[in-house]
Short mmCIF file of C-alpha atoms in Angstrom, two decimals:
data_model
loop_
_atom_site.label_atom_id
_atom_site.label_comp_id
_atom_site.label_asym_id
_atom_site.label_seq_id
_atom_site.Cartn_x
_atom_site.Cartn_y
_atom_site.Cartn_z
CA MET Z 25 -39.16 -7.21 -0.88
CA SER Z 26 -38.25 -3.82 0.68
CA ASP Z 27 -34.97 -2.47 1.29
CA ASN Z 28 -34.97 -2.79 4.82
CA THR Z 29 -35.64 -6.44 4.63
CA SER Z 30 -32.94 -7.06 2.48
CA HIS Z 31 -30.63 -5.05 4.52
CA ASP Z 32 -31.86 -6.84 7.74
CA SER Z 33 -31.52 -10.21 5.93
CA PHE Z 34 -27.86 -9.48 4.74
CA PHE Z 35 -26.80 -8.76 8.36
CA ALA Z 36 -28.54 -11.54 9.83
CA LEU Z 37 -26.88 -13.78 7.35
CA HIS Z 38 -23.51 -12.09 8.29
CA HIS Z 39 -23.94 -11.64 12.05
CA GLY Z 40 -21.42 -13.73 14.07
CA LEU Z 41 -18.96 -13.80 11.46
CA PRO Z 42 -14.96 -13.38 12.60
CA ARG Z 43 -14.87 -11.27 9.50
CA GLN Z 44 -16.77 -9.24 6.89
CA GLY Z 45 -14.19 -9.48 4.13
CA PRO Z 46 -11.32 -11.46 2.72
CA GLY Z 47 -8.60 -10.86 5.72
CA SER Z 48 -6.33 -12.58 8.18
CA ASP Z 49 -4.33 -11.85 11.12
CA ALA Z 50 -1.12 -12.55 9.24
CA THR Z 51 -2.55 -9.68 6.48
CA THR Z 52 -3.16 -7.09 9.02
CA ARG Z 53 0.46 -7.69 10.62
CA ARG Z 54 2.08 -7.85 7.21
CA LEU Z 55 0.42 -4.44 6.31
CA LEU Z 56 1.21 -3.22 9.89
CA ALA Z 57 5.00 -3.93 8.94
CA LEU Z 58 4.65 -1.80 5.88
CA THR Z 59 3.79 1.27 7.52
CA GLY Z 60 7.37 1.85 8.98
CA ARG Z 61 7.91 3.07 12.36
CA LEU Z 62 4.87 4.48 14.48
CA PRO Z 63 4.55 6.39 17.39
CA GLU Z 64 4.94 4.81 20.88
CA ARG Z 65 0.92 4.65 21.13
CA PRO Z 66 -0.21 5.36 17.51
CA ARG Z 67 -3.83 6.63 17.11
CA VAL Z 68 -5.72 4.47 14.81
CA LEU Z 69 -8.94 5.10 12.81
CA ASP Z 70 -10.47 1.60 11.76
CA LEU Z 71 -13.09 2.42 9.43
CA GLY Z 72 -15.84 -0.37 8.16
CA CYS Z 73 -14.25 -2.10 11.25
CA GLY Z 74 -17.21 -4.95 11.25
CA PRO Z 75 -16.23 -7.07 14.22
CA GLY Z 76 -13.03 -5.69 14.71
CA ARG Z 77 -10.51 -8.36 14.13
CA SER Z 78 -8.07 -5.52 12.84
CA ALA Z 79 -8.92 -3.18 15.53
CA LEU Z 80 -8.21 -5.89 18.24
CA LEU Z 81 -4.70 -6.89 16.87
CA LEU Z 82 -3.60 -3.24 16.15
CA ALA Z 83 -4.69 -2.61 19.88
CA ALA Z 84 -2.88 -5.47 21.04
CA GLU Z 85 0.33 -5.73 19.16
CA ALA Z 86 0.98 -1.95 17.93
CA GLY Z 87 -0.28 -0.54 21.09
CA ALA Z 88 -2.63 1.36 19.59
CA GLU Z 89 -5.43 3.77 20.44
CA VAL Z 90 -8.20 2.41 18.21
CA THR Z 91 -11.30 4.18 17.10
CA ALA Z 92 -13.34 1.93 15.24
CA VAL Z 93 -16.18 3.03 13.25
CA ASP Z 94 -19.04 1.11 11.70
CA THR Z 95 -22.91 1.73 10.61
CA HIS Z 96 -23.80 -1.57 12.10
CA GLU Z 97 -24.22 -1.24 15.97
CA PRO Z 98 -24.44 -5.14 16.36
CA PHE Z 99 -21.03 -5.10 14.80
CA LEU Z 100 -19.43 -2.69 17.30
CA ALA Z 101 -21.35 -4.40 20.29
CA GLU Z 102 -19.51 -7.68 19.19
CA LEU Z 103 -16.24 -5.54 19.26
CA ARG Z 104 -17.05 -4.12 22.47
CA GLU Z 105 -17.29 -7.39 24.02
CA ALA Z 106 -14.56 -9.11 22.49
CA ALA Z 107 -12.32 -5.82 23.53
CA ALA Z 108 -13.31 -6.25 27.28
CA ALA Z 109 -12.52 -10.14 26.97
CA ALA Z 110 -9.05 -9.35 25.97
CA GLY Z 111 -8.45 -6.65 28.32
CA LEU Z 112 -8.54 -4.04 25.72
CA ASP Z 113 -11.62 -2.00 26.39
CA GLY Z 114 -9.26 0.85 27.41
CA SER Z 115 -7.79 1.04 23.87
CA ILE Z 116 -10.79 0.53 21.68
CA ARG Z 117 -13.54 3.09 21.70
CA THR Z 118 -16.34 2.20 19.07
CA LEU Z 119 -18.38 4.74 17.09
CA ARG Z 120 -21.48 4.03 14.77
CA ALA Z 121 -21.13 6.72 12.09
CA ASP Z 122 -20.87 6.97 8.34
CA MET Z 123 -17.33 6.76 6.83
CA GLY Z 124 -18.36 9.57 4.34
CA ALA Z 125 -19.11 11.81 6.92
CA LEU Z 126 -16.81 11.67 9.58
CA PRO Z 127 -16.90 13.64 12.64
CA PHE Z 128 -13.05 14.32 13.27
CA PRO Z 129 -10.84 16.99 13.19
CA ASP Z 130 -8.17 17.19 10.57
CA GLY Z 131 -4.95 15.67 11.40
CA SER Z 132 -6.52 13.54 14.15
CA PHE Z 133 -4.84 9.89 13.35
CA ASP Z 134 -1.54 8.43 12.70
CA LEU Z 135 -2.99 5.46 10.91
CA VAL Z 136 -6.20 5.31 8.77
CA TRP Z 137 -6.96 1.55 8.60
CA ALA Z 138 -10.02 0.20 6.08
CA GLU Z 139 -9.80 -3.43 5.53
CA SER Z 140 -12.30 -4.88 3.18
CA SER Z 141 -14.57 -1.53 3.38
CA VAL Z 142 -13.46 0.88 1.15
CA PHE Z 143 -15.55 -0.30 -1.72
CA VAL Z 144 -18.48 1.86 0.22
CA LEU Z 145 -16.98 5.01 -0.80
CA GLY Z 146 -14.97 3.75 -3.94
CA PHE Z 147 -11.08 3.77 -3.81
CA ASP Z 148 -10.78 7.32 -5.44
CA ARG Z 149 -12.87 9.09 -3.07
CA ALA Z 150 -11.56 7.39 0.08
CA LEU Z 151 -8.11 8.85 -1.01
CA ALA Z 152 -9.79 12.13 -1.39
CA GLU Z 153 -11.90 12.54 1.81
CA TRP Z 154 -9.42 10.65 4.36
CA ARG Z 155 -6.29 12.34 3.85
CA ARG Z 156 -7.22 15.36 5.76
CA LEU Z 157 -7.51 12.67 8.69
CA LEU Z 158 -3.81 12.10 8.81
CA ALA Z 159 -1.37 13.78 11.05
CA PRO Z 160 1.83 14.91 9.58
CA GLY Z 161 3.66 11.36 8.73
CA GLY Z 162 0.51 9.38 9.01
CA THR Z 163 -0.27 6.49 6.85
CA LEU Z 164 -3.31 5.18 4.79
CA VAL Z 165 -3.76 1.47 4.68
CA LEU Z 166 -6.63 -0.03 2.46
CA THR Z 167 -7.67 -3.50 1.26
CA GLU Z 168 -9.35 -3.52 -2.06
CA CYS Z 169 -10.60 -6.22 -4.77
CA VAL Z 170 -8.50 -6.20 -7.73
CA TRP Z 171 -8.02 -7.56 -11.03
CA THR Z 172 -5.18 -9.93 -10.84
CA THR Z 173 -4.94 -10.56 -14.96
CA GLY Z 174 -5.01 -8.00 -17.72
CA GLU Z 175 -7.70 -10.15 -19.48
CA PRO Z 176 -10.33 -11.15 -17.05
CA GLY Z 177 -13.15 -13.52 -18.48
CA PRO Z 178 -16.29 -12.59 -19.27
CA VAL Z 179 -18.27 -14.12 -16.02
CA ALA Z 180 -16.12 -12.34 -13.49
CA ARG Z 181 -16.13 -9.00 -15.68
CA ALA Z 182 -19.93 -9.30 -15.87
CA PHE Z 183 -20.06 -9.44 -12.27
CA TRP Z 184 -17.79 -6.94 -11.21
CA GLU Z 185 -19.08 -4.55 -13.68
CA GLU Z 186 -22.62 -4.80 -12.19
CA HIS Z 187 -21.35 -4.62 -8.57
CA TYR Z 188 -18.31 -2.75 -8.21
CA PRO Z 189 -15.79 -1.93 -11.07
CA LEU Z 190 -12.36 -3.18 -10.43
CA ARG Z 191 -8.90 -2.00 -11.35
CA THR Z 192 -5.37 -3.52 -11.47
CA VAL Z 193 -2.92 -3.13 -8.39
CA THR Z 194 -0.83 -0.88 -10.64
CA ALA Z 195 -3.73 1.01 -11.67
CA ASN Z 196 -4.91 1.81 -8.01
CA ALA Z 197 -1.32 2.60 -7.28
CA ALA Z 198 -0.98 5.05 -9.97
CA ALA Z 199 -4.64 6.73 -8.78
CA ALA Z 200 -3.15 6.65 -5.39
CA VAL Z 201 0.35 8.76 -6.71
CA ALA Z 202 -2.15 10.94 -8.78
CA ALA Z 203 -3.87 11.77 -5.68
CA GLY Z 204 -0.90 13.03 -3.83
CA TYR Z 205 0.30 9.90 -2.05
CA HIS Z 206 3.54 7.80 -2.26
CA VAL Z 207 2.96 4.18 -2.17
CA LEU Z 208 4.87 2.38 0.78
CA GLY Z 209 4.04 -0.92 -0.58
CA THR Z 210 1.36 -3.04 -1.90
CA MET Z 211 0.55 -6.78 -1.40
CA THR Z 212 -1.48 -9.24 -2.87
CA GLN Z 213 -3.54 -11.14 -0.36
CA PRO Z 214 -3.23 -15.19 -0.18
CA GLU Z 215 -5.95 -17.30 -1.13
CA GLY Z 216 -6.50 -18.21 2.76
CA ASP Z 217 -7.69 -14.75 3.18
CA TRP Z 218 -10.78 -15.69 1.02
CA ASP Z 219 -11.07 -19.03 3.27
CA GLU Z 220 -11.29 -17.06 6.54
CA TYR Z 221 -14.25 -15.07 4.87
CA TYR Z 222 -15.98 -17.58 2.67
CA VAL Z 223 -15.74 -21.01 4.69
CA PRO Z 224 -18.15 -19.23 7.96
CA LEU Z 225 -20.18 -17.55 5.53
CA ALA Z 226 -20.97 -20.74 3.33
CA ALA Z 227 -21.57 -22.38 7.15
CA HIS Z 228 -23.98 -19.67 8.04
CA ALA Z 229 -25.85 -19.66 4.40
CA GLU Z 230 -26.13 -23.73 5.10
CA ALA Z 231 -27.81 -23.17 8.41
CA ALA Z 232 -29.95 -20.03 7.58
CA ASP Z 233 -33.77 -20.21 7.91
CA THR Z 234 -34.77 -19.37 4.26
CA THR Z 235 -38.49 -18.88 5.22
CA VAL Z 236 -37.43 -15.63 6.93
CA PRO Z 237 -38.33 -12.78 4.66
CA GLY Z 238 -35.37 -11.75 2.41
CA MET Z 239 -33.04 -14.67 3.93
CA ALA Z 240 -33.35 -16.89 0.96
CA GLU Z 241 -32.35 -13.98 -1.48
CA ALA Z 242 -29.63 -13.16 1.20
CA VAL Z 243 -28.38 -16.94 0.91
CA ALA Z 244 -28.42 -17.09 -2.82
CA GLY Z 245 -26.40 -13.97 -3.14
CA ALA Z 246 -23.84 -15.37 -0.94
CA ARG Z 247 -23.59 -18.68 -2.54
CA ALA Z 248 -23.32 -17.00 -5.95
CA GLU Z 249 -20.50 -14.81 -4.71
CA ILE Z 250 -18.62 -17.91 -3.43
CA ALA Z 251 -19.12 -19.90 -6.39
CA LEU Z 252 -17.61 -17.09 -8.60
CA ARG Z 253 -14.68 -17.04 -6.74
CA ARG Z 254 -14.53 -20.49 -6.87
CA GLU Z 255 -14.80 -20.98 -10.67
CA HIS Z 256 -13.17 -17.53 -11.70
CA GLY Z 257 -11.07 -16.61 -8.82
CA SER Z 258 -7.85 -16.54 -10.72
CA ASP Z 259 -9.25 -13.32 -12.43
CA TYR Z 260 -9.44 -11.29 -9.34
CA GLY Z 261 -8.08 -10.93 -5.79
CA TYR Z 262 -7.98 -8.61 -2.95
CA ALA Z 263 -4.65 -6.54 -2.37
CA GLY Z 264 -3.41 -4.20 0.45
CA PHE Z 265 -2.41 -0.63 -0.31
CA VAL Z 266 0.02 1.22 2.14
CA LEU Z 267 -0.06 4.88 1.26
CA ARG Z 268 1.39 8.01 2.81
CA PRO Z 269 0.57 11.66 1.71
CA ALA Z 270 3.58 13.38 -0.06
CA ASP Z 271 5.17 16.00 1.62
CA PRO Z 272 3.73 19.31 0.11
CA ARG Z 273 6.96 21.34 0.68
CA TRP Z 274 8.47 19.60 -2.13
CA ARG Z 275 7.37 19.40 -5.60
CA THR Z 276 8.89 16.16 -7.39
CA ARG Z 277 8.75 15.42 -11.12
CA PRO Z 278 10.95 13.57 -13.79
CA GLU Z 279 13.87 15.79 -14.93
CA GLY Z 280 13.09 17.90 -17.63
CA ALA Z 281 14.88 17.67 -21.30
CA ASP Z 282 16.82 20.45 -20.69
CA GLU Z 283 17.88 20.11 -16.83
CA ALA Z 284 20.97 17.68 -17.00
CA ALA Z 285 23.13 21.12 -16.91
CA ALA Z 286 21.29 21.84 -13.37
CA VAL Z 287 21.26 18.48 -12.19
CA ARG Z 288 25.29 17.85 -12.74
CA PRO Z 289 26.55 20.88 -10.56
CA LEU Z 290 23.79 19.74 -7.88
CA VAL Z 291 25.22 16.42 -7.71
CA ALA Z 292 29.07 17.31 -7.63
CA ALA Z 293 28.06 19.86 -4.78
CA ALA Z 294 26.04 17.40 -2.84
CA PHE Z 295 29.62 14.95 -2.93
CA GLY Z 296 32.19 17.29 -2.75
CA SER Z 297 33.48 16.09 -6.21
CA ASP Z 298 32.74 15.44 -9.54
CA ALA Z 299 32.82 11.73 -9.39
CA GLU Z 300 29.22 11.10 -9.05
CA ALA Z 301 28.29 14.05 -11.60
CA ASP Z 302 30.42 11.96 -14.04
CA LEU Z 303 28.59 8.78 -13.35
CA VAL Z 304 25.36 10.31 -13.84
CA ASP Z 305 26.49 11.64 -17.30
CA ALA Z 306 27.98 8.23 -18.01
CA LEU Z 307 24.55 6.32 -17.32
CA ARG Z 308 22.99 9.00 -19.57
CA ARG Z 309 25.06 7.84 -22.50
CA ASP Z 310 24.57 4.20 -21.93
CA PRO Z 311 21.35 2.76 -23.50
CA ASP Z 312 21.48 -0.14 -21.85
CA ALA Z 313 21.34 1.22 -18.32
CA TRP Z 314 19.22 4.58 -19.00
CA LEU Z 315 15.49 4.06 -17.94
CA PRO Z 316 13.49 6.95 -19.43
CA GLY Z 317 11.36 8.81 -16.70
CA LEU Z 318 13.32 7.35 -13.68
CA SER Z 319 15.73 10.35 -13.22
CA TYR Z 320 13.77 12.64 -10.54
CA VAL Z 321 14.16 15.95 -9.16
CA ALA Z 322 12.66 17.72 -6.09
CA GLU Z 323 12.08 21.46 -6.63
CA ALA Z 324 13.08 24.19 -4.10
CA PRO Z 325 10.42 26.81 -3.63
CA ASP Z 326 12.06 29.29 -6.19
CA GLY Z 327 11.87 26.51 -8.70
CA SER Z 328 15.62 25.25 -8.37
CA VAL Z 329 16.42 21.88 -8.47
CA ALA Z 330 16.84 21.04 -4.63
CA ALA Z 331 17.41 17.14 -5.06
CA HIS Z 332 17.86 14.56 -7.57
CA ALA Z 333 17.50 10.80 -7.45
CA LEU Z 334 18.22 8.35 -10.34
CA ILE Z 335 17.16 4.72 -11.10
CA THR Z 336 19.04 2.76 -13.83
CA ARG Z 337 19.09 -0.78 -15.15
CA CYS Z 338 21.23 -3.33 -13.37
CA ARG Z 339 21.03 -7.15 -13.42
CA VAL Z 340 20.80 -9.81 -10.65
CA GLY Z 341 21.65 -13.43 -11.82
CA GLY Z 342 21.18 -12.26 -15.28
CA ALA Z 343 17.51 -10.95 -14.93
CA PRO Z 344 16.74 -7.46 -14.92
CA ALA Z 345 16.72 -5.15 -11.67
CA ALA Z 346 17.23 -1.80 -10.96
CA ALA Z 347 19.61 0.57 -9.04
CA LEU Z 348 19.01 3.40 -7.02
CA ALA Z 349 22.26 5.77 -7.41
CA PRO Z 350 23.34 8.23 -6.85
CA VAL Z 351 20.63 10.16 -4.48
CA ALA Z 352 21.88 14.27 -4.14
CA VAL Z 353 20.75 17.02 -2.24
CA ALA Z 354 22.20 20.54 -2.56
CA PRO Z 355 23.89 21.40 0.45
CA GLU Z 356 21.54 24.15 1.37
CA HIS Z 357 18.83 21.51 1.24
CA GLN Z 358 20.34 18.83 3.13
CA ARG Z 359 18.19 17.47 6.28
CA THR Z 360 15.10 19.10 4.91
CA GLY Z 361 13.01 16.33 3.70
CA ALA Z 362 13.89 17.07 0.11
CA GLY Z 363 15.83 13.63 -0.32
CA GLN Z 364 13.30 11.43 1.27
CA ALA Z 365 10.70 13.19 -1.11
CA VAL Z 366 12.55 12.64 -4.02
CA VAL Z 367 13.59 9.00 -3.29
CA ARG Z 368 9.80 8.40 -2.82
CA ALA Z 369 8.55 9.74 -5.80
CA VAL Z 370 11.21 7.77 -8.07
CA LEU Z 371 10.42 4.68 -6.19
CA ASP Z 372 6.72 5.41 -7.00
CA ALA Z 373 7.87 5.88 -10.52
CA ALA Z 374 9.51 2.69 -10.67
CA ARG Z 375 6.45 0.86 -9.45
CA LEU Z 376 4.36 2.41 -12.02
CA ARG Z 377 6.55 1.79 -14.71
CA GLY Z 378 6.59 -1.99 -13.92
CA GLU Z 379 10.03 -2.32 -12.26
CA SER Z 380 10.04 -5.18 -9.51
CA LEU Z 381 13.17 -5.03 -7.54
CA VAL Z 382 15.42 -2.05 -6.68
CA LEU Z 383 18.77 -2.36 -4.90
CA VAL Z 384 20.92 0.26 -3.19
CA LEU Z 385 23.99 0.52 -1.77
CA GLY Z 386 23.60 3.03 1.10
CA HIS Z 387 23.35 4.01 4.95
CA PRO Z 388 21.88 1.22 6.39
CA GLU Z 389 20.32 3.81 8.79
CA TYR Z 390 18.71 5.70 6.05
CA TYR Z 391 17.06 3.52 3.47
CA PRO Z 392 15.09 0.94 5.43
CA LYS Z 393 12.77 4.17 6.11
CA PHE Z 394 11.53 3.13 2.21
CA GLY Z 395 11.17 -0.38 2.82
CA PHE Z 396 14.74 -1.64 1.89
CA VAL Z 397 15.94 -4.43 3.71
CA ARG Z 398 19.65 -6.49 3.28
CA ALA Z 399 19.84 -7.85 0.00
CA SER Z 400 21.33 -11.20 1.43
CA GLU Z 401 17.75 -12.00 2.55
CA TYR Z 402 16.93 -12.72 -0.89
CA ALA Z 403 20.28 -14.14 -1.73
CA ILE Z 404 21.37 -11.26 -3.61
CA LYS Z 405 25.12 -10.00 -3.38
CA PRO Z 406 27.15 -7.63 -5.00
CA GLY Z 407 30.41 -8.71 -6.87
CA PHE Z 408 32.77 -6.83 -4.45
CA GLU Z 409 33.00 -6.45 -0.77
CA VAL Z 410 30.96 -4.21 1.31
CA PRO Z 411 29.07 -4.42 4.71
CA ASP Z 412 26.07 -6.89 4.28
CA GLU Z 413 23.88 -4.30 5.85
CA ALA Z 414 24.52 -1.62 3.37
CA MET Z 415 23.58 -3.61 0.27
CA MET Z 416 19.95 -3.50 0.33
CA ALA Z 417 16.85 -4.31 -1.58
CA LEU Z 418 13.17 -3.40 -2.12
CA VAL Z 419 10.87 -5.53 -3.91
CA LEU Z 420 7.96 -3.45 -5.67
CA ASP Z 421 6.02 -6.28 -7.02
CA GLU Z 422 5.83 -9.36 -5.00
CA SER Z 423 3.91 -11.32 -7.98
CA VAL Z 424 7.25 -11.29 -9.51
CA PRO Z 425 9.78 -13.88 -8.58
CA VAL Z 426 12.94 -12.19 -6.73
CA PRO Z 427 16.24 -13.11 -8.81
CA ALA Z 428 18.99 -14.51 -6.75
CA GLY Z 429 22.57 -14.22 -7.56
CA THR Z 430 25.34 -11.59 -7.98
CA ILE Z 431 24.31 -8.09 -9.19
CA ALA Z 432 25.85 -6.53 -12.27
CA TYR Z 433 26.02 -2.52 -12.62
CA PRO Z 434 26.05 -1.12 -15.68
CA ALA Z 435 30.06 -0.39 -16.89
CA ALA Z 436 29.80 3.27 -15.74
CA PHE Z 437 29.83 2.32 -11.80
CA GLY Z 438 33.03 0.52 -12.61
CA VAL Z 439 32.76 -2.21 -10.60
#
């Protein structure tokens, strides 16, 4: 059987499916929410768009101008027809192109979106090649198949090692950080996302004419994949990653062993007193509070410390959590992006370290840009009176149950 026959039978089997991979409108909306504030009419590049469910939603609900790219012209034709029927043909344009050789100038898009398609290039190559397409402040959204256990069984491991080697969510997040991105959020997709793909695919397989050259092999492949999911689906899943390139103006890194003396005057100058600097020093001396590797700095162009952010251990209802405090920026570097850079960097480090929940008491107009929401939404409260909107929480790992209860800070906080 020729490669062309295999190709044709595969696409014939998949023609007319609502999706070409696990997903749902709910997942698209959730990923969109994780991107944060967008321009009024964001420019979106949807790569490997298939029949365009994501493109249609982004155009309709985010007011986006969507450029939808796929190599399979019949998918693009389906999308054009659906866009016209929805009155969105003025918001969606289609392009038949290879996602590994895209013809767009640098900085062309506010969002680059790829649901269930990044495997065509591979996660790391996509991170490297698609970054240039993002405008300043732009965001890359990907969904990718991942291991959901540290010890996958031999059947699932053998299948994926043959077809597409998988990593865990944390390993992919670490790869993104190493490639120069911040992780705005991740999500594990629900089982219903697989049903939205596999239930229609199974119906197509049942109705397929297996006397057509190549179709029997295509049907067998689809059924084997569906059976693997049914029998070994606890080993793997799909996950979404929302990523933003780091601000190139600021180099962020863990505080060096000899930099406490440089951090102290910065913190004091930022707050106009020694109180917060004394707090940092006290936290350093508390082995139950100090979390190695979560005291971060941003460097000024001359190599001096421009900003500092600290995460230490706290507890919520007796369960371990993490507290972001204090965040300090040297007066001469305030309102330059140094603070945002160091906060995003320390949150990345906390995520990769395995922290699942970070709390902050801070300005309700500032911290939501990092994904923080009111802690009260999770039934979390401080042990003292503060405005509800000022006590905020950020869930870094949704696979870990969020504890409820009262926050217990380290003794150094004096609360």
